[in-house]
Amino acid sequence: MTSHVMNTYGRLPFALSHGRGCRVWDTEGRQYLDGLGGIAVNTLGHAHPKLVPALQDQIGKMIHCSNYYAAPMQEALAAKLCELSGLDAVFFCSTGLEANEGALKIARKFGHDRGIDRPEIIVYEKAFHGRSIATLSATGNPKVQAGFGPLVEGFVRLPLNDLDAVREVARSNPNVVAIFLETIQGEGGINPTRIDILRGLRQICDEQNWLLMLDEVQCGIGRTGKWFAHQWAGIKPDVMPLAKGLGSGVPIGAIVAGPRAKDVLQPGNHGTTFGGNPLAMRAGIETLRIMEEDGLMPNAAAMGERIRAGIIEGMTGVNGLKEIRGQGLMIGIELDRPCNELLLKAAQAGLLISVTADSVIRLLPPLILSAAEADELVGILVPLLRDFLAAPKA
Ligand SMILES: *Cc1c(COP(=O)(O)O)cnc(C)c1O
């Protein structure tokens, strides 16, 4: 059959039709445990009994108006995000790349406002920030960039977790205005920035009057067991792009900014048609409310620990498991070989997972995951991994 959908994804050969909680069903009626959460999007799982009626109510009132009008729901969600982050102001958009694109604009204008005509931004190896021309230029993956040159200039790329490299740039490059990184790299293989490094980056940004911009599109919104992953280091960024999990599946993005960044964009500098629409705002407001009401952050921390412990126990004595990384329900299991074939094998065993950076199994289940579901996930994954690693390396 000819497909009229552009061929941009390697898709598995089944279609999901509906879900409930952490379980989804395909069009043939087969059932899966959702260990992927729509890539960290389905914070509340599927068809959440508190979210569904709220969204139905909102759709019945208004889905979209325009940013021409006062926006009380934007005010409400922005106030909540500021309360949770300790930051001061929010711009709403619809996706992660847009939030990052806006953050890059803030950094450049911050530089221009300080008289730096060619502002540069420190970015990282293995980073992923999106697929627009600017965000793919900031991304540190040659596969994402191949074929799309010329890339946007003004980025200085460094290895992750290396403060000396940042200090060297601070000494030698007067055009730098910001450091931009994922608190925990997602697509790059679940690579955490160390807590001491985050604190060091905060200090350097303060000394240099640079913006610390933390891309929490994937690791934010409670997934690590705190609202935002950088809160484990007790620091605050100047700019924090959010998206994925904030709307539990309704497209939403946000740029959250602190005192040094919140007034950089002025009327006419930035905008979007869909950003901040009532449906997306309601989804964000209800997601955060339900997360608090149902204690989903402590749950994410506890279930993450449970899965990690289960995998470590189940894999004792097995060669080929290199490292388990991440925090809470953002888990990367690095193997000693490429493991893309596990996507289909896991699905056939009733579990949805992701594989990223070729050899890292990535788990990003909904934050409502129960202990029984965590055990079920481990119970499916461990035998799969044992079988896979027992075979000779290809
Ligand atoms: C997914 C992701 C993005 C891009 O988000 P889109 O909504 O796909 O544009 C950016 N940064 C990080 C860290 C991501 O995980």
Short mmCIF file of C-alpha atoms in Angstrom, two decimals, residues 112-389:
data_model
loop_
_atom_site.label_atom_id
_atom_site.label_comp_id
_atom_site.label_asym_id
_atom_site.label_seq_id
_atom_site.Cartn_x
_atom_site.Cartn_y
_atom_site.Cartn_z
CA HIS A 112 22.87 42.50 21.99
CA ASP A 113 21.38 44.47 24.90
CA ARG A 114 24.84 44.27 26.52
CA GLY A 115 26.57 45.52 23.36
CA ILE A 116 27.74 42.13 22.09
CA ASP A 117 27.06 42.14 18.35
CA ARG A 118 27.87 38.47 17.67
CA PRO A 119 26.67 36.62 20.75
CA GLU A 120 27.73 32.98 21.17
CA ILE A 121 26.18 30.23 23.24
CA ILE A 122 27.93 27.25 24.83
CA VAL A 123 26.25 23.95 23.90
CA TYR A 124 27.17 20.32 24.46
CA GLU A 125 28.24 17.13 22.76
CA LYS A 126 25.37 14.61 22.45
CA ALA A 127 22.83 17.35 23.24
CA PHE A 128 19.38 17.29 21.65
CA HIS A 129 17.37 20.49 21.45
CA GLY A 130 15.01 19.96 18.50
CA ARG A 131 14.84 19.89 14.74
CA SER A 132 14.35 23.47 13.61
CA ILE A 133 17.38 24.96 11.89
CA ALA A 134 18.57 26.79 15.01
CA THR A 135 17.82 23.99 17.48
CA LEU A 136 19.38 21.32 15.27
CA SER A 137 22.45 23.54 15.08
CA ALA A 138 22.54 23.56 18.89
CA THR A 139 22.05 19.78 18.91
CA GLY A 140 25.23 17.71 19.22
CA ASN A 141 24.30 14.81 16.96
CA PRO A 142 25.74 14.74 13.43
CA LYS A 143 22.84 12.51 12.29
CA VAL A 144 20.32 15.22 13.18
CA GLN A 145 22.35 17.85 11.32
CA ALA A 146 23.38 15.90 8.21
CA GLY A 147 21.93 17.37 5.04
CA PHE A 148 20.64 20.59 6.58
CA GLY A 149 23.64 22.88 6.40
CA PRO A 150 24.55 25.66 6.50
CA LEU A 151 23.99 25.44 10.24
CA VAL A 152 23.24 28.45 12.39
CA GLU A 153 26.46 29.91 13.77
CA GLY A 154 27.18 31.25 17.20
CA PHE A 155 27.52 27.99 19.12
CA VAL A 156 30.59 26.79 21.03
CA ARG A 157 30.44 23.04 21.67
CA LEU A 158 31.96 21.44 24.78
CA PRO A 159 32.03 17.98 26.39
CA LEU A 160 29.47 17.45 29.16
CA ASN A 161 30.58 17.59 32.80
CA ASP A 162 33.78 19.55 32.14
CA LEU A 163 33.99 22.84 34.06
CA ASP A 164 37.57 23.55 33.00
CA ALA A 165 36.47 23.65 29.38
CA VAL A 166 33.83 26.25 30.29
CA ARG A 167 36.37 28.32 32.25
CA GLU A 168 38.72 28.23 29.29
CA VAL A 169 35.98 29.61 27.03
CA ALA A 170 35.21 32.28 29.64
CA ARG A 171 38.86 33.38 29.50
CA SER A 172 39.20 33.37 25.75
CA ASN A 173 35.82 34.26 24.23
CA PRO A 174 34.24 37.60 25.17
CA ASN A 175 31.23 36.95 22.90
CA VAL A 176 29.73 34.16 24.99
CA VAL A 177 26.40 35.13 26.60
CA ALA A 178 24.85 31.86 27.75
CA ILE A 179 25.29 28.17 28.53
CA PHE A 180 22.56 25.95 27.13
CA LEU A 181 22.18 22.32 28.16
CA GLU A 182 19.78 19.58 29.16
CA THR A 183 19.95 18.96 32.90
CA ILE A 184 19.76 15.28 31.94
CA GLN A 185 20.41 14.56 28.27
CA GLY A 186 17.53 12.52 26.86
CA GLU A 187 18.03 11.58 23.21
CA GLY A 188 21.80 11.52 23.75
CA GLY A 189 21.45 8.43 25.96
CA ILE A 190 20.22 9.60 29.42
CA ASN A 191 23.40 11.40 30.41
CA PRO A 192 23.01 13.39 33.63
CA THR A 193 24.90 16.61 34.27
CA ARG A 194 26.58 16.04 37.66
CA ILE A 195 25.26 18.06 40.58
CA ASP A 196 28.65 19.66 41.30
CA ILE A 197 28.91 20.61 37.63
CA LEU A 198 25.46 22.23 37.65
CA ARG A 199 26.50 24.26 40.70
CA GLY A 200 29.77 25.17 38.99
CA LEU A 201 27.95 26.28 35.83
CA ARG A 202 25.61 28.42 37.95
CA GLN A 203 28.62 30.07 39.57
CA ILE A 204 30.40 30.72 36.28
CA CYS A 205 27.23 32.23 34.78
CA ASP A 206 26.94 34.54 37.80
CA GLU A 207 30.59 35.60 37.55
CA GLN A 208 30.42 36.16 33.80
CA ASN A 209 26.89 37.58 33.66
CA TRP A 210 25.88 34.76 31.32
CA LEU A 211 22.46 33.12 31.20
CA LEU A 212 22.23 29.54 32.45
CA MET A 213 19.60 27.97 30.19
CA LEU A 214 18.48 24.47 31.19
CA ASP A 215 16.50 22.51 28.62
CA GLU A 216 14.07 20.52 30.82
CA VAL A 217 11.78 19.59 27.94
CA GLN A 218 12.27 15.89 28.70
CA CYS A 219 13.58 15.72 32.28
CA GLY A 220 11.26 18.36 33.79
CA ILE A 221 7.69 18.18 35.14
CA GLY A 222 8.23 15.80 38.02
CA ARG A 223 9.83 12.95 36.10
CA THR A 224 12.98 12.80 38.25
CA GLY A 225 11.09 13.06 41.53
CA LYS A 226 11.40 16.85 41.80
CA TRP A 227 9.45 19.33 39.72
CA PHE A 228 12.57 20.16 37.74
CA ALA A 229 15.71 18.06 37.50
CA HIS A 230 18.05 20.96 38.36
CA GLN A 231 16.35 21.26 41.75
CA TRP A 232 18.38 18.23 42.85
CA ALA A 233 21.39 20.57 42.68
CA GLY A 234 19.65 23.33 44.63
CA ILE A 235 20.23 25.86 41.85
CA LYS A 236 17.97 27.93 39.62
CA PRO A 237 18.49 28.53 35.91
CA ASP A 238 17.91 31.89 34.23
CA VAL A 239 15.93 30.31 31.44
CA MET A 240 14.15 26.95 31.41
CA PRO A 241 12.42 25.59 28.29
CA LEU A 242 9.66 23.05 29.04
CA ALA A 243 7.27 21.05 26.88
CA LYS A 244 6.65 17.29 26.62
CA GLY A 245 5.05 16.27 29.94
CA LEU A 246 3.50 19.63 30.82
CA GLY A 247 0.19 18.96 29.06
CA SER A 248 -0.09 15.17 29.50
CA GLY A 249 -0.44 14.83 25.72
CA VAL A 250 -1.94 18.15 24.69
CA PRO A 251 0.79 20.05 22.79
CA ILE A 252 2.31 22.75 24.98
CA GLY A 253 5.66 24.42 25.46
CA ALA A 254 6.91 27.08 27.85
CA ILE A 255 9.95 29.25 28.41
CA VAL A 256 10.29 30.00 32.11
CA ALA A 257 12.63 32.89 32.93
CA GLY A 258 14.25 34.33 36.04
CA PRO A 259 15.07 37.96 36.90
CA ARG A 260 17.93 38.42 34.42
CA ALA A 261 16.00 37.02 31.47
CA LYS A 262 12.35 37.80 32.02
CA ASP A 263 12.35 41.28 30.44
CA VAL A 264 14.66 40.59 27.52
CA LEU A 265 11.81 40.00 25.07
CA GLN A 266 9.67 43.08 24.57
CA PRO A 267 6.43 43.62 22.59
CA GLY A 268 7.02 42.69 18.97
CA ASN A 269 10.10 40.55 19.67
CA HIS A 270 8.42 37.16 19.77
CA GLY A 271 5.07 35.48 19.23
CA THR A 272 3.14 32.40 18.19
CA THR A 273 -0.39 31.66 17.04
CA PHE A 274 -1.15 28.52 19.04
CA GLY A 275 0.96 29.19 22.13
CA GLY A 276 -1.01 29.73 25.32
CA ASN A 277 -4.36 28.65 23.92
CA PRO A 278 -7.07 27.77 26.48
CA LEU A 279 -7.00 24.02 25.79
CA ALA A 280 -3.24 23.77 26.27
CA MET A 281 -3.41 25.98 29.37
CA ARG A 282 -6.16 23.88 30.91
CA ALA A 283 -4.14 20.72 30.20
CA GLY A 284 -1.11 22.25 31.93
CA ILE A 285 -3.05 23.55 34.91
CA GLU A 286 -4.84 20.23 35.45
CA THR A 287 -1.67 18.16 34.94
CA LEU A 288 0.21 20.06 37.65
CA ARG A 289 -2.83 20.04 39.95
CA ILE A 290 -3.36 16.28 39.60
CA MET A 291 0.37 15.61 40.04
CA GLU A 292 0.27 17.44 43.37
CA GLU A 293 -3.04 15.97 44.47
CA ASP A 294 -1.96 12.41 43.70
CA GLY A 295 1.64 12.65 44.93
CA LEU A 296 3.10 11.73 41.56
CA MET A 297 6.58 13.12 42.18
CA PRO A 298 7.34 10.93 45.18
CA ASN A 299 5.77 8.13 43.17
CA ALA A 300 8.15 8.80 40.25
CA ALA A 301 11.13 8.70 42.60
CA ALA A 302 9.97 5.50 44.31
CA MET A 303 8.96 3.66 41.12
CA GLY A 304 12.23 4.69 39.46
CA GLU A 305 14.16 3.17 42.36
CA ARG A 306 12.03 0.04 42.22
CA ILE A 307 12.67 -0.47 38.51
CA ARG A 308 16.39 0.19 38.88
CA ALA A 309 16.68 -2.25 41.78
CA GLY A 310 14.66 -4.85 39.89
CA ILE A 311 16.86 -4.61 36.83
CA ILE A 312 20.08 -4.72 38.82
CA GLU A 313 18.87 -7.78 40.70
CA GLY A 314 17.54 -9.50 37.59
CA MET A 315 20.72 -8.86 35.62
CA THR A 316 23.29 -9.97 38.19
CA GLY A 317 25.92 -12.13 36.59
CA VAL A 318 24.95 -11.10 33.05
CA ASN A 319 27.68 -9.58 30.89
CA GLY A 320 26.89 -6.76 28.53
CA LEU A 321 24.95 -4.35 30.72
CA LYS A 322 27.27 -1.35 30.91
CA GLU A 323 25.43 1.15 33.08
CA ILE A 324 22.02 2.21 34.37
CA ARG A 325 21.65 6.00 34.39
CA GLY A 326 19.06 8.65 35.07
CA GLN A 327 16.77 9.57 37.91
CA GLY A 328 13.22 8.74 38.89
CA LEU A 329 11.20 7.61 35.87
CA MET A 330 13.83 8.74 33.37
CA ILE A 331 15.97 5.64 33.05
CA GLY A 332 18.67 4.70 30.57
CA ILE A 333 20.09 1.18 30.42
CA GLU A 334 23.25 1.13 28.35
CA LEU A 335 24.22 -2.16 26.73
CA ASP A 336 27.54 -3.07 25.16
CA ARG A 337 25.97 -3.30 21.67
CA PRO A 338 23.34 -1.66 19.46
CA CYS A 339 19.91 -2.85 20.54
CA ASN A 340 17.30 -1.32 18.22
CA GLU A 341 15.84 -4.76 17.57
CA LEU A 342 14.63 -4.78 21.19
CA LEU A 343 11.92 -2.25 20.30
CA LEU A 344 9.91 -4.85 18.40
CA LYS A 345 10.90 -7.72 20.69
CA ALA A 346 9.70 -5.80 23.74
CA ALA A 347 6.46 -4.88 22.00
CA GLN A 348 5.88 -8.54 21.12
CA ALA A 349 6.38 -9.30 24.80
CA GLY A 350 3.81 -6.60 25.69
CA LEU A 351 6.04 -3.67 26.63
CA LEU A 352 6.62 -0.32 24.91
CA ILE A 353 10.14 1.08 25.31
CA SER A 354 12.52 3.33 23.42
CA VAL A 355 16.10 2.82 22.30
CA THR A 356 18.24 5.92 21.94
CA ALA A 357 21.89 6.57 21.10
CA ASP A 358 21.89 3.09 19.47
CA SER A 359 22.64 1.09 22.60
CA VAL A 360 20.62 2.70 25.40
CA ILE A 361 17.21 1.36 26.39
CA ARG A 362 15.18 4.32 27.56
CA LEU A 363 12.24 4.08 29.96
CA LEU A 364 9.94 7.10 30.38
CA PRO A 365 6.68 5.63 31.69
CA PRO A 366 3.75 7.72 32.93
CA LEU A 367 4.28 9.08 36.46
CA ILE A 368 1.16 7.24 37.64
CA LEU A 369 3.01 3.90 37.31
CA SER A 370 2.05 1.57 40.18
CA ALA A 371 4.35 -0.81 42.04
CA ALA A 372 2.66 -3.77 40.35
CA GLU A 373 3.21 -2.17 36.94
CA ALA A 374 6.85 -1.39 37.77
CA ASP A 375 7.35 -5.05 38.68
CA GLU A 376 5.56 -6.14 35.52
CA LEU A 377 7.86 -3.90 33.46
CA VAL A 378 10.95 -5.41 35.06
CA GLY A 379 9.46 -8.89 34.64
CA ILE A 380 9.16 -8.38 30.89
CA LEU A 381 12.40 -6.47 30.34
CA VAL A 382 14.85 -8.61 32.30
CA PRO A 383 14.34 -11.92 30.42
CA LEU A 384 14.40 -9.99 27.15
CA LEU A 385 17.75 -8.42 28.05
CA ARG A 386 19.17 -11.70 29.30
CA ASP A 387 18.27 -13.44 26.03
CA PHE A 388 19.56 -10.58 23.93
CA LEU A 389 22.89 -10.37 25.75
#
